[in-house]
């Protein structure tokens, strides 16, 4: 029976009263014996039912040949056999509401596997069974003592229970975060390996965790985003429930992106688009893997800061070099020091504590960083103890301990104080905190009235974008009514720098007639020459991974080479577009740089917002104005393209 | 008596037969009691002589009121009193060859302290005493059982001995590296806290370590470079002795740079200049602090690779997600995968070992990365054991273990195999290895014959740079012999975009006469209008921190905004200049981009090399051609400036 509500799904997934282990091995050295061993080892209180046609008993539990023979209800099946389809049928027949599938050979194994996976999901829907995986390492609930997983990390004794849950597209990395955190005394709640996300994906699990009383922070290890809308909605629910969501996502480099594609069978999406997406959802993003382990106490119980400016940190330290290492890194991440004097060197318990208290009360900083040098290892009474004492303030506090100092780290963890082993993870976490925003209120503009399958200039003019006057002139006379000077190109040819099919600055009809024969009789687009203070590019894309995106950047070859642009989830308001424009370095010359004349940024922002409203026109896959000339008053599009869905 | 040779200096510094502790406290809880406690604790075999006028005995050793009363020779004095000058006089009178000064209040404490420091050094020279510090935490020699330091890290039991030595401008961070390394089983040789570097600085210590039989890798923790020439020469000696030198340097951000200045009283220099400097010296640079701890086994016994191209890594792994995290990071650092197929997922001992052996023998990669997932923590026999077995190959091998896996890390450390806790430090170390070059053979061009204190156009023309024809025209007639069209500006005015003092495209004498009155009668620079395919900037600076540097970048406002340029230590050959040009993104349009016409890169390189030869003209502090127009044949300078030393 399919679970009828989120609560029932959560119960079956995380709190099953009975689990069936389909393919459980009697050889304790095998991976397929692990779930049974781990369930027992970590004190699972429910019923464990091994399914193994070759044995009457598996590792001390009565075994059954098939699910059908099992008396009583099964809430959750863990499937480890190759014949996943057969196991699914048994689950359906038995009325098992959830099956976690460890077996692989589906979308992870190329196109044929993807077809097999689609069929599996269809059948699961028909049977009323929800699927986790395939290629999932399973589910762990540490306070609930459920270790339904093959992940070898569960060999560990007593992982600490806490309020941090993690959802991972990599089963191994789920174990990595648990193992690193446990060694530091950082406790966890639920850990879910989503595998191929055929049915229950990251978004569905985040939705469950948003409603889970035991979860206070949600961590995500992502290689791709398979269902951005579901995750976006779930992240908003988590925000509403006061639960920060933090993502570590691969695909920062082209190499990583290609790898994610080959490894997960899914597109990774561009990294800038991922940033835009996380920002839209109110998900904090970290750069370093260790930050994901260390950041939860910094965010727990906290609302997004919504600073809208660079964050400011004040620092108290016993070591100049250690503080400088963290502050230097903060500087590369755009964070500022509250004041240079707030890097306070002090080495006694009293002065360190007093300084820390003063900074935590100061209105001049958004967060406080407490750095402790060598004393953190053998003399915690000097500077670690004042940090433990100071924690009650409402201001975010992060501690960076420069030496190996496991006891001090454990003391801080026990008090719920965020502590970091490296200056880089410390800076990464503080920067993520300081740029963390609530989920964006998406504007809801009316859908623009545009004609699909039309000429790009017509298209953008209909959207309300000022376009340089143009006309298509035809053989033999090439009559047109555009005022000179004009530009001429073969109609329908894109990327002018790659083709020699563009002639600029044609001053009069005589020059026009001279150049026409070179085009060989094709129709010509004749456009009035325009000039502006700067060139901009405004683009829209319905991204296959992240959905509708809008982009603004500086125009021209150099800006293209520098990949200098701002991206957001579309649509955006004109005010949001102005914030985007402010991020583009290459538009600095028209923002008032070295006394250069200012461009009409309000008109540029209006065009960005208009183009972003294409998110409401499902037929458009891509659209771009390049260049849009920005003048001291107004803007004008001089080249454009638009692509429609097939 | 001043040491008469490097060997004598090294003996007194690292192997003193007797040390005097000036200001040793009898209260074991005080910092000033630490050196005596640590010397005893770590088994110092020589004579310990506390100097304390108030006591006959300190912590069980006979104490003396002054150095003069001490019978026998003292090789090394450790000064902990405020009256450093008095201690120095005593050292001089007693013939102590080296004094390490822990006391601060010198250059670390502002301009007055800097004056005090200069006097101290002068007096030390006169007395024949070499100084370490002031503001030094002292010297440690782990195999030699010398712990002459106040650093609390030496509370630890038995730090492991090894071949890695470290020189640090921060005493605390020296302890940090020792403490982190020791916890991992990574052994150290000598550790030196150089403090303010009043006499013995980083360069002098590196020179000693280059000659030290116990040192195989030299690590540097740097906040600034106080004496670049001494360090450059020492790094070359270390290279000649087969000892890799690795630097972690602060000052990557403007914030870090400002902080280093306030904290050390020294300029940090620009980070791009630091990169150029390290490259010149053959010093490998790492980005993350933990990399400094983890990288030594990767470089030990190895020559710089001098690849001259992107490095290629092959990967064997038990975890897709773990490998992807490292590879994604490698991608952001410009490293390539040998082939996408070389990310080999394998989970049994035999197949993992066989794959690793194959990759280590493969000619298609420069280094091998072995990633181990959850099994590294509890089942090292699966994938860690094959790595331990495979180490004999000559190819660099790095292991990244995703979980908390202290025992596996210790096993790898014991076998001298580089192992990493985080994907980021692993990628950082591999990238540093793959871009590591031998110290640069500096070209030795003849000094160019240029006139100082001359007009910039004259100056660059004399240097052999093609300059657009120009003349200075004077009131009242402003006669000139330059062919039209011309550009006109007030002679001697720089930064044309900031001033409204430039008029372009003056087509004839009539137009010329029309615009002249607007300049108000000042002399005018009249220059022939030139055109080119692209604008470049070529600059030279005698940097106050790093010495002579040459720069090439794309010209124009955008390139300036993007800070897109290549920097090297000057002078450079034309071939080196070509390599620099290839690094500049903004010059891509003239390197053959999208069928755009190619520029004369050889002529541009020749100008870069010519400008770099200003390193041989000590009077020039700064010189810049901006823009230099690059044509399909030849280049021409149209604006320039030069600054001379006062």
mmCIF file of C-alpha atoms in Angstrom, chain A residues 108-428:
data_model
loop_
_atom_site.group_PDB
_atom_site.id
_atom_site.type_symbol
_atom_site.label_atom_id
_atom_site.label_comp_id
_atom_site.label_asym_id
_atom_site.label_seq_id
_atom_site.Cartn_x
_atom_site.Cartn_y
_atom_site.Cartn_z
ATOM 1 C CA UNK A 108 23.918 4.811 -13.409
ATOM 2 C CA UNK A 109 24.784 2.288 -16.137
ATOM 3 C CA UNK A 110 24.006 4.156 -19.351
ATOM 4 C CA UNK A 111 20.997 4.474 -21.667
ATOM 5 C CA UNK A 112 19.805 0.863 -21.416
ATOM 6 C CA UNK A 113 19.878 1.107 -17.652
ATOM 7 C CA UNK A 114 17.905 4.343 -17.867
ATOM 8 C CA UNK A 115 15.176 2.555 -19.807
ATOM 9 C CA UNK A 116 15.144 -0.212 -17.205
ATOM 10 C CA UNK A 117 14.825 2.438 -14.500
ATOM 11 C CA UNK A 118 11.893 4.167 -16.184
ATOM 12 C CA UNK A 119 10.068 0.855 -16.390
ATOM 13 C CA UNK A 120 10.844 0.122 -12.748
ATOM 14 C CA UNK A 121 9.376 3.440 -11.610
ATOM 15 C CA UNK A 122 6.252 3.001 -13.726
ATOM 16 C CA UNK A 123 5.683 -0.398 -12.219
ATOM 17 C CA UNK A 124 6.346 0.906 -8.704
ATOM 18 C CA UNK A 125 3.716 3.610 -9.213
ATOM 19 C CA UNK A 126 1.255 1.028 -10.467
ATOM 20 C CA UNK A 127 1.988 -1.187 -7.469
ATOM 21 C CA UNK A 128 1.812 1.678 -4.988
ATOM 22 C CA UNK A 129 5.394 1.241 -3.741
ATOM 23 C CA UNK A 130 7.633 4.286 -3.195
ATOM 24 C CA UNK A 131 11.274 3.771 -4.200
ATOM 25 C CA UNK A 132 14.501 5.071 -2.684
ATOM 26 C CA UNK A 133 17.313 4.515 -5.229
ATOM 27 C CA UNK A 134 18.157 2.392 -7.129
ATOM 28 C CA UNK A 135 21.883 2.616 -6.375
ATOM 29 C CA UNK A 136 21.058 3.874 -2.867
ATOM 30 C CA UNK A 137 23.166 2.957 0.160
ATOM 31 C CA UNK A 138 20.063 3.236 2.310
ATOM 32 C CA UNK A 139 18.744 5.157 5.286
ATOM 33 C CA UNK A 140 20.128 5.835 8.745
ATOM 34 C CA UNK A 141 18.322 7.412 11.693
ATOM 35 C CA UNK A 142 20.776 7.783 14.523
ATOM 36 C CA UNK A 143 18.487 8.862 17.378
ATOM 37 C CA UNK A 144 15.950 6.314 16.049
ATOM 38 C CA UNK A 145 18.598 3.543 15.973
ATOM 39 C CA UNK A 146 17.875 2.588 12.368
ATOM 40 C CA UNK A 147 20.977 1.666 10.353
ATOM 41 C CA UNK A 148 19.389 0.292 7.195
ATOM 42 C CA UNK A 149 22.484 0.693 5.038
ATOM 43 C CA UNK A 150 25.432 -1.065 3.434
ATOM 44 C CA UNK A 151 27.770 1.869 4.177
ATOM 45 C CA UNK A 152 30.825 0.489 5.995
ATOM 46 C CA UNK A 153 30.986 3.633 8.122
ATOM 47 C CA UNK A 154 28.317 2.030 10.281
ATOM 48 C CA UNK A 155 30.989 -0.313 11.618
ATOM 49 C CA UNK A 156 31.638 2.562 13.998
ATOM 50 C CA UNK A 157 30.504 2.374 17.613
ATOM 51 C CA UNK A 158 27.748 4.731 18.733
ATOM 52 C CA UNK A 159 27.728 7.610 16.264
ATOM 53 C CA UNK A 160 26.586 10.678 18.227
ATOM 54 C CA UNK A 161 22.934 11.678 17.851
ATOM 55 C CA UNK A 162 22.105 15.262 16.982
ATOM 56 C CA UNK A 163 19.922 17.551 14.931
ATOM 57 C CA UNK A 164 21.790 17.534 11.603
ATOM 58 C CA UNK A 165 20.361 15.429 8.770
ATOM 59 C CA UNK A 166 22.052 14.838 5.443
ATOM 60 C CA UNK A 167 20.818 13.878 2.002
ATOM 61 C CA UNK A 168 23.460 12.669 -0.434
ATOM 62 C CA UNK A 169 23.618 11.675 -4.070
ATOM 63 C CA UNK A 170 26.785 9.771 -3.187
ATOM 64 C CA UNK A 171 26.373 6.992 -0.650
ATOM 65 C CA UNK A 172 30.050 7.099 0.229
ATOM 66 C CA UNK A 173 30.101 10.817 0.933
ATOM 67 C CA UNK A 174 27.175 10.402 3.280
ATOM 68 C CA UNK A 175 29.405 8.068 5.251
ATOM 69 C CA UNK A 176 32.262 10.544 4.975
ATOM 70 C CA UNK A 177 30.273 13.360 6.547
ATOM 71 C CA UNK A 178 28.962 11.089 9.310
ATOM 72 C CA UNK A 179 32.413 9.713 10.055
ATOM 73 C CA UNK A 180 34.134 13.111 10.096
ATOM 74 C CA UNK A 181 31.389 14.645 12.165
ATOM 75 C CA UNK A 182 31.230 11.755 14.640
ATOM 76 C CA UNK A 183 34.986 12.018 15.239
ATOM 77 C CA UNK A 184 34.378 15.626 16.234
ATOM 78 C CA UNK A 185 31.416 14.985 18.474
ATOM 79 C CA UNK A 186 29.004 16.528 15.950
ATOM 80 C CA UNK A 187 25.756 14.613 16.147
ATOM 81 C CA UNK A 188 23.452 13.547 13.336
ATOM 82 C CA UNK A 189 19.779 12.721 12.952
ATOM 83 C CA UNK A 190 18.858 11.176 9.588
ATOM 84 C CA UNK A 191 21.143 10.240 6.711
ATOM 85 C CA UNK A 192 19.661 9.349 3.341
ATOM 86 C CA UNK A 193 21.473 8.080 0.257
ATOM 87 C CA UNK A 194 19.159 8.903 -2.643
ATOM 88 C CA UNK A 195 21.117 7.068 -5.355
ATOM 89 C CA UNK A 196 19.589 7.557 -8.788
ATOM 90 C CA UNK A 197 16.498 9.370 -7.409
ATOM 91 C CA UNK A 198 14.153 7.400 -9.627
ATOM 92 C CA UNK A 199 11.190 8.187 -7.371
ATOM 93 C CA UNK A 200 12.080 9.753 -4.013
ATOM 94 C CA UNK A 201 14.742 12.360 -4.743
ATOM 95 C CA UNK A 202 16.619 15.037 -2.838
ATOM 96 C CA UNK A 203 13.590 17.339 -2.910
ATOM 97 C CA UNK A 204 11.158 14.724 -1.566
ATOM 98 C CA UNK A 205 13.541 13.826 1.271
ATOM 99 C CA UNK A 206 14.149 17.489 2.147
ATOM 100 C CA UNK A 207 10.384 17.898 2.353
ATOM 101 C CA UNK A 208 10.214 15.005 4.840
ATOM 102 C CA UNK A 209 13.093 16.466 6.854
ATOM 103 C CA UNK A 210 11.468 19.908 6.905
ATOM 104 C CA UNK A 211 8.607 18.251 8.768
ATOM 105 C CA UNK A 212 10.847 16.026 10.914
ATOM 106 C CA UNK A 213 10.952 17.163 14.563
ATOM 107 C CA UNK A 214 14.398 15.577 14.998
ATOM 108 C CA UNK A 215 16.013 17.591 12.187
ATOM 109 C CA UNK A 216 17.311 21.117 12.820
ATOM 110 C CA UNK A 217 19.808 21.562 9.939
ATOM 111 C CA UNK A 218 19.694 19.867 6.516
ATOM 112 C CA UNK A 219 22.928 19.168 4.584
ATOM 113 C CA UNK A 220 23.017 18.243 0.897
ATOM 114 C CA UNK A 221 25.850 16.532 -1.000
ATOM 115 C CA UNK A 222 24.973 17.062 -4.654
ATOM 116 C CA UNK A 223 26.484 16.104 -7.973
ATOM 117 C CA UNK A 224 23.531 17.419 -9.973
ATOM 118 C CA UNK A 225 19.964 18.650 -9.458
ATOM 119 C CA UNK A 226 17.516 16.204 -11.001
ATOM 120 C CA UNK A 227 14.271 17.895 -10.017
ATOM 121 C CA UNK A 228 14.874 21.564 -9.273
ATOM 122 C CA UNK A 229 11.244 22.489 -8.714
ATOM 123 C CA UNK A 230 10.629 19.849 -6.075
ATOM 124 C CA UNK A 231 13.821 20.793 -4.220
ATOM 125 C CA UNK A 232 13.002 24.497 -4.469
ATOM 126 C CA UNK A 233 9.577 23.931 -2.924
ATOM 127 C CA UNK A 234 11.029 21.701 -0.213
ATOM 128 C CA UNK A 235 13.756 24.249 0.603
ATOM 129 C CA UNK A 236 11.037 26.867 1.072
ATOM 130 C CA UNK A 237 9.242 24.547 3.466
ATOM 131 C CA UNK A 238 12.476 23.982 5.379
ATOM 132 C CA UNK A 239 12.955 27.755 5.583
ATOM 133 C CA UNK A 240 9.396 28.203 6.841
ATOM 134 C CA UNK A 241 10.140 25.565 9.472
ATOM 135 C CA UNK A 242 13.284 27.457 10.570
ATOM 136 C CA UNK A 243 15.663 24.785 9.258
ATOM 137 C CA UNK A 244 18.730 25.977 7.354
ATOM 138 C CA UNK A 245 19.592 23.989 4.217
ATOM 139 C CA UNK A 246 23.269 23.850 3.179
ATOM 140 C CA UNK A 247 24.567 22.454 -0.106
ATOM 141 C CA UNK A 248 27.961 21.243 -1.294
ATOM 142 C CA UNK A 249 27.684 20.755 -5.038
ATOM 143 C CA UNK A 250 30.194 19.373 -7.499
ATOM 144 C CA UNK A 251 30.547 20.721 -11.016
ATOM 145 C CA UNK A 252 32.523 23.892 -10.277
ATOM 146 C CA UNK A 253 34.926 23.047 -13.106
ATOM 147 C CA UNK A 254 34.204 21.857 -16.625
ATOM 148 C CA UNK A 255 36.056 18.683 -15.656
ATOM 149 C CA UNK A 256 33.826 18.138 -12.647
ATOM 150 C CA UNK A 257 30.770 18.775 -14.757
ATOM 151 C CA UNK A 258 31.798 16.226 -17.394
ATOM 152 C CA UNK A 259 32.587 13.742 -14.645
ATOM 153 C CA UNK A 260 29.245 14.176 -12.905
ATOM 154 C CA UNK A 261 27.590 13.533 -16.235
ATOM 155 C CA UNK A 262 29.542 10.312 -16.820
ATOM 156 C CA UNK A 263 29.121 9.188 -13.220
ATOM 157 C CA UNK A 264 25.471 9.984 -12.549
ATOM 158 C CA UNK A 265 24.119 9.991 -16.078
ATOM 159 C CA UNK A 266 22.733 13.487 -15.431
ATOM 160 C CA UNK A 267 23.717 16.982 -16.508
ATOM 161 C CA UNK A 268 25.439 18.947 -13.781
ATOM 162 C CA UNK A 269 24.413 22.347 -15.106
ATOM 163 C CA UNK A 270 26.653 25.364 -15.127
ATOM 164 C CA UNK A 271 28.077 26.353 -11.789
ATOM 165 C CA UNK A 272 26.915 29.957 -12.061
ATOM 166 C CA UNK A 273 23.397 28.656 -12.696
ATOM 167 C CA UNK A 274 23.698 26.450 -9.618
ATOM 168 C CA UNK A 275 24.625 29.525 -7.561
ATOM 169 C CA UNK A 276 21.591 31.370 -8.919
ATOM 170 C CA UNK A 277 19.378 28.410 -8.125
ATOM 171 C CA UNK A 278 20.589 27.985 -4.538
ATOM 172 C CA UNK A 279 20.185 31.686 -3.940
ATOM 173 C CA UNK A 280 16.635 31.520 -5.276
ATOM 174 C CA UNK A 281 15.836 28.649 -2.888
ATOM 175 C CA UNK A 282 17.485 30.208 0.166
ATOM 176 C CA UNK A 283 20.001 27.351 0.279
ATOM 177 C CA UNK A 284 23.420 28.306 1.698
ATOM 178 C CA UNK A 285 26.245 26.973 -0.463
ATOM 179 C CA UNK A 286 29.661 25.945 0.828
ATOM 180 C CA UNK A 287 32.796 25.508 -1.255
ATOM 181 C CA UNK A 288 34.800 22.997 0.793
ATOM 182 C CA UNK A 289 33.710 19.520 1.783
ATOM 183 C CA UNK A 290 34.856 19.907 5.378
ATOM 184 C CA UNK A 291 32.733 23.035 5.736
ATOM 185 C CA UNK A 292 29.656 20.867 5.233
ATOM 186 C CA UNK A 293 30.658 18.880 8.321
ATOM 187 C CA UNK A 294 31.608 21.883 10.418
ATOM 188 C CA UNK A 295 28.968 24.494 9.540
ATOM 189 C CA UNK A 296 25.774 23.145 11.203
ATOM 190 C CA UNK A 297 26.263 24.766 14.648
ATOM 191 C CA UNK A 298 26.863 28.119 12.934
ATOM 192 C CA UNK A 299 23.452 28.018 11.211
ATOM 193 C CA UNK A 300 21.303 25.984 13.587
ATOM 194 C CA UNK A 301 18.327 27.917 14.910
ATOM 195 C CA UNK A 302 19.258 30.931 12.836
ATOM 196 C CA UNK A 303 17.302 32.844 10.176
ATOM 197 C CA UNK A 304 19.031 33.909 6.926
ATOM 198 C CA UNK A 305 20.804 37.235 7.512
ATOM 199 C CA UNK A 306 19.606 38.910 4.246
ATOM 200 C CA UNK A 307 22.424 41.441 4.595
ATOM 201 C CA UNK A 308 22.287 42.874 1.082
ATOM 202 C CA UNK A 309 25.891 44.102 1.507
ATOM 203 C CA UNK A 310 29.328 42.638 2.284
ATOM 204 C CA UNK A 311 29.360 40.908 5.673
ATOM 205 C CA UNK A 312 31.602 42.218 8.451
ATOM 206 C CA UNK A 313 33.504 40.023 10.872
ATOM 207 C CA UNK A 314 35.322 41.028 14.068
ATOM 208 C CA UNK A 315 38.216 38.867 15.260
ATOM 209 C CA UNK A 316 39.741 38.080 18.645
ATOM 210 C CA UNK A 317 42.868 35.945 18.579
ATOM 211 C CA UNK A 318 45.891 34.701 20.486
ATOM 212 C CA UNK A 319 47.874 34.367 17.251
ATOM 213 C CA UNK A 320 48.536 36.967 14.576
ATOM 214 C CA UNK A 321 49.482 34.402 11.940
ATOM 215 C CA UNK A 322 46.491 32.145 12.591
ATOM 216 C CA UNK A 323 44.018 35.023 12.470
ATOM 217 C CA UNK A 324 45.666 36.405 9.347
ATOM 218 C CA UNK A 325 45.277 33.051 7.589
ATOM 219 C CA UNK A 326 41.514 33.105 8.220
ATOM 220 C CA UNK A 327 41.074 36.814 7.513
ATOM 221 C CA UNK A 328 43.084 36.632 4.277
ATOM 222 C CA UNK A 329 40.726 33.910 3.115
ATOM 223 C CA UNK A 330 37.669 35.889 4.199
ATOM 224 C CA UNK A 331 39.002 38.757 2.102
ATOM 225 C CA UNK A 332 39.149 36.581 -1.013
ATOM 226 C CA UNK A 333 35.476 35.707 -0.357
ATOM 227 C CA UNK A 334 34.369 39.331 -0.189
ATOM 228 C CA UNK A 335 33.950 39.519 3.586
ATOM 229 C CA UNK A 336 35.214 42.599 5.405
ATOM 230 C CA UNK A 337 36.791 43.130 8.802
ATOM 231 C CA UNK A 338 34.567 45.213 11.081
ATOM 232 C CA UNK A 339 37.653 47.332 11.658
ATOM 233 C CA UNK A 340 41.352 46.665 11.511
ATOM 234 C CA UNK A 341 41.463 47.268 15.260
ATOM 235 C CA UNK A 342 39.022 44.463 15.839
ATOM 236 C CA UNK A 343 41.740 41.960 15.162
ATOM 237 C CA UNK A 344 42.507 41.891 18.851
ATOM 238 C CA UNK A 345 45.553 39.956 20.017
ATOM 239 C CA UNK A 346 45.174 38.843 23.577
ATOM 240 C CA UNK A 347 46.439 35.796 25.398
ATOM 241 C CA UNK A 348 44.996 35.686 28.900
ATOM 242 C CA UNK A 349 41.669 34.170 29.843
ATOM 243 C CA UNK A 350 40.324 37.458 31.247
ATOM 244 C CA UNK A 351 41.290 39.742 28.391
ATOM 245 C CA UNK A 352 40.308 37.201 25.733
ATOM 246 C CA UNK A 353 36.926 36.701 27.364
ATOM 247 C CA UNK A 354 36.317 40.414 27.838
ATOM 248 C CA UNK A 355 37.221 41.176 24.222
ATOM 249 C CA UNK A 356 35.020 38.385 22.958
ATOM 250 C CA UNK A 357 32.075 39.652 25.004
ATOM 251 C CA UNK A 358 32.623 43.174 23.737
ATOM 252 C CA UNK A 359 32.696 42.051 20.094
ATOM 253 C CA UNK A 360 29.604 39.882 20.529
ATOM 254 C CA UNK A 361 27.757 42.967 21.769
ATOM 255 C CA UNK A 362 29.188 45.315 19.143
ATOM 256 C CA UNK A 363 26.757 46.718 16.553
ATOM 257 C CA UNK A 364 29.643 47.066 14.070
ATOM 258 C CA UNK A 365 29.983 43.420 13.082
ATOM 259 C CA UNK A 366 27.709 40.689 11.757
ATOM 260 C CA UNK A 367 29.693 37.785 13.180
ATOM 261 C CA UNK A 368 32.627 37.150 15.496
ATOM 262 C CA UNK A 369 35.609 34.924 14.794
ATOM 263 C CA UNK A 370 37.578 33.650 17.797
ATOM 264 C CA UNK A 371 41.006 32.267 16.860
ATOM 265 C CA UNK A 372 43.070 30.216 19.290
ATOM 266 C CA UNK A 373 46.695 29.260 18.681
ATOM 267 C CA UNK A 374 48.929 26.666 20.323
ATOM 268 C CA UNK A 375 47.199 26.936 23.696
ATOM 269 C CA UNK A 376 44.082 25.250 22.245
ATOM 270 C CA UNK A 377 45.915 21.936 22.368
ATOM 271 C CA UNK A 378 47.275 21.789 25.897
ATOM 272 C CA UNK A 379 45.966 24.854 27.711
ATOM 273 C CA UNK A 380 42.243 25.202 26.842
ATOM 274 C CA UNK A 381 41.760 27.212 30.035
ATOM 275 C CA UNK A 382 43.526 30.150 28.367
ATOM 276 C CA UNK A 383 41.369 30.981 25.347
ATOM 277 C CA UNK A 384 39.014 28.061 24.633
ATOM 278 C CA UNK A 385 37.307 28.358 28.000
ATOM 279 C CA UNK A 386 36.245 32.012 27.436
ATOM 280 C CA UNK A 387 34.676 30.936 24.121
ATOM 281 C CA UNK A 388 32.694 28.220 25.878
ATOM 282 C CA UNK A 389 31.523 30.796 28.392
ATOM 283 C CA UNK A 390 30.559 33.415 25.789
ATOM 284 C CA UNK A 391 28.178 31.460 23.651
ATOM 285 C CA UNK A 392 24.858 32.827 24.819
ATOM 286 C CA UNK A 393 24.862 35.946 22.599
ATOM 287 C CA UNK A 394 22.606 36.063 19.553
ATOM 288 C CA UNK A 395 25.436 36.979 17.199
ATOM 289 C CA UNK A 396 27.024 34.223 15.079
ATOM 290 C CA UNK A 397 30.293 32.985 16.613
ATOM 291 C CA UNK A 398 32.881 30.783 14.909
ATOM 292 C CA UNK A 399 36.048 29.413 16.504
ATOM 293 C CA UNK A 400 39.181 28.463 14.564
ATOM 294 C CA UNK A 401 41.727 26.411 16.483
ATOM 295 C CA UNK A 402 45.092 26.362 14.760
ATOM 296 C CA UNK A 403 46.704 23.238 16.288
ATOM 297 C CA UNK A 404 45.531 19.648 16.520
ATOM 298 C CA UNK A 405 43.145 20.112 19.421
ATOM 299 C CA UNK A 406 40.611 17.326 19.559
ATOM 300 C CA UNK A 407 39.546 17.851 23.143
ATOM 301 C CA UNK A 408 38.930 21.536 22.633
ATOM 302 C CA UNK A 409 36.965 20.815 19.446
ATOM 303 C CA UNK A 410 34.851 18.303 21.357
ATOM 304 C CA UNK A 411 34.220 20.805 24.158
ATOM 305 C CA UNK A 412 33.044 23.374 21.622
ATOM 306 C CA UNK A 413 30.899 20.810 19.789
ATOM 307 C CA UNK A 414 29.270 19.778 23.062
ATOM 308 C CA UNK A 415 28.335 23.413 23.678
ATOM 309 C CA UNK A 416 26.945 23.815 20.154
ATOM 310 C CA UNK A 417 29.646 26.294 19.123
ATOM 311 C CA UNK A 418 30.838 26.134 15.530
ATOM 312 C CA UNK A 419 34.538 25.246 15.492
ATOM 313 C CA UNK A 420 36.874 24.825 12.545
ATOM 314 C CA UNK A 421 40.143 22.971 11.939
ATOM 315 C CA UNK A 422 41.330 25.039 8.972
ATOM 316 C CA UNK A 423 41.303 28.750 8.177
ATOM 317 C CA UNK A 424 39.770 27.945 4.794
ATOM 318 C CA UNK A 425 36.725 26.016 6.039
ATOM 319 C CA UNK A 426 36.228 28.633 8.754
ATOM 320 C CA UNK A 427 36.228 31.444 6.185
ATOM 321 C CA UNK A 428 34.058 29.411 3.816
#
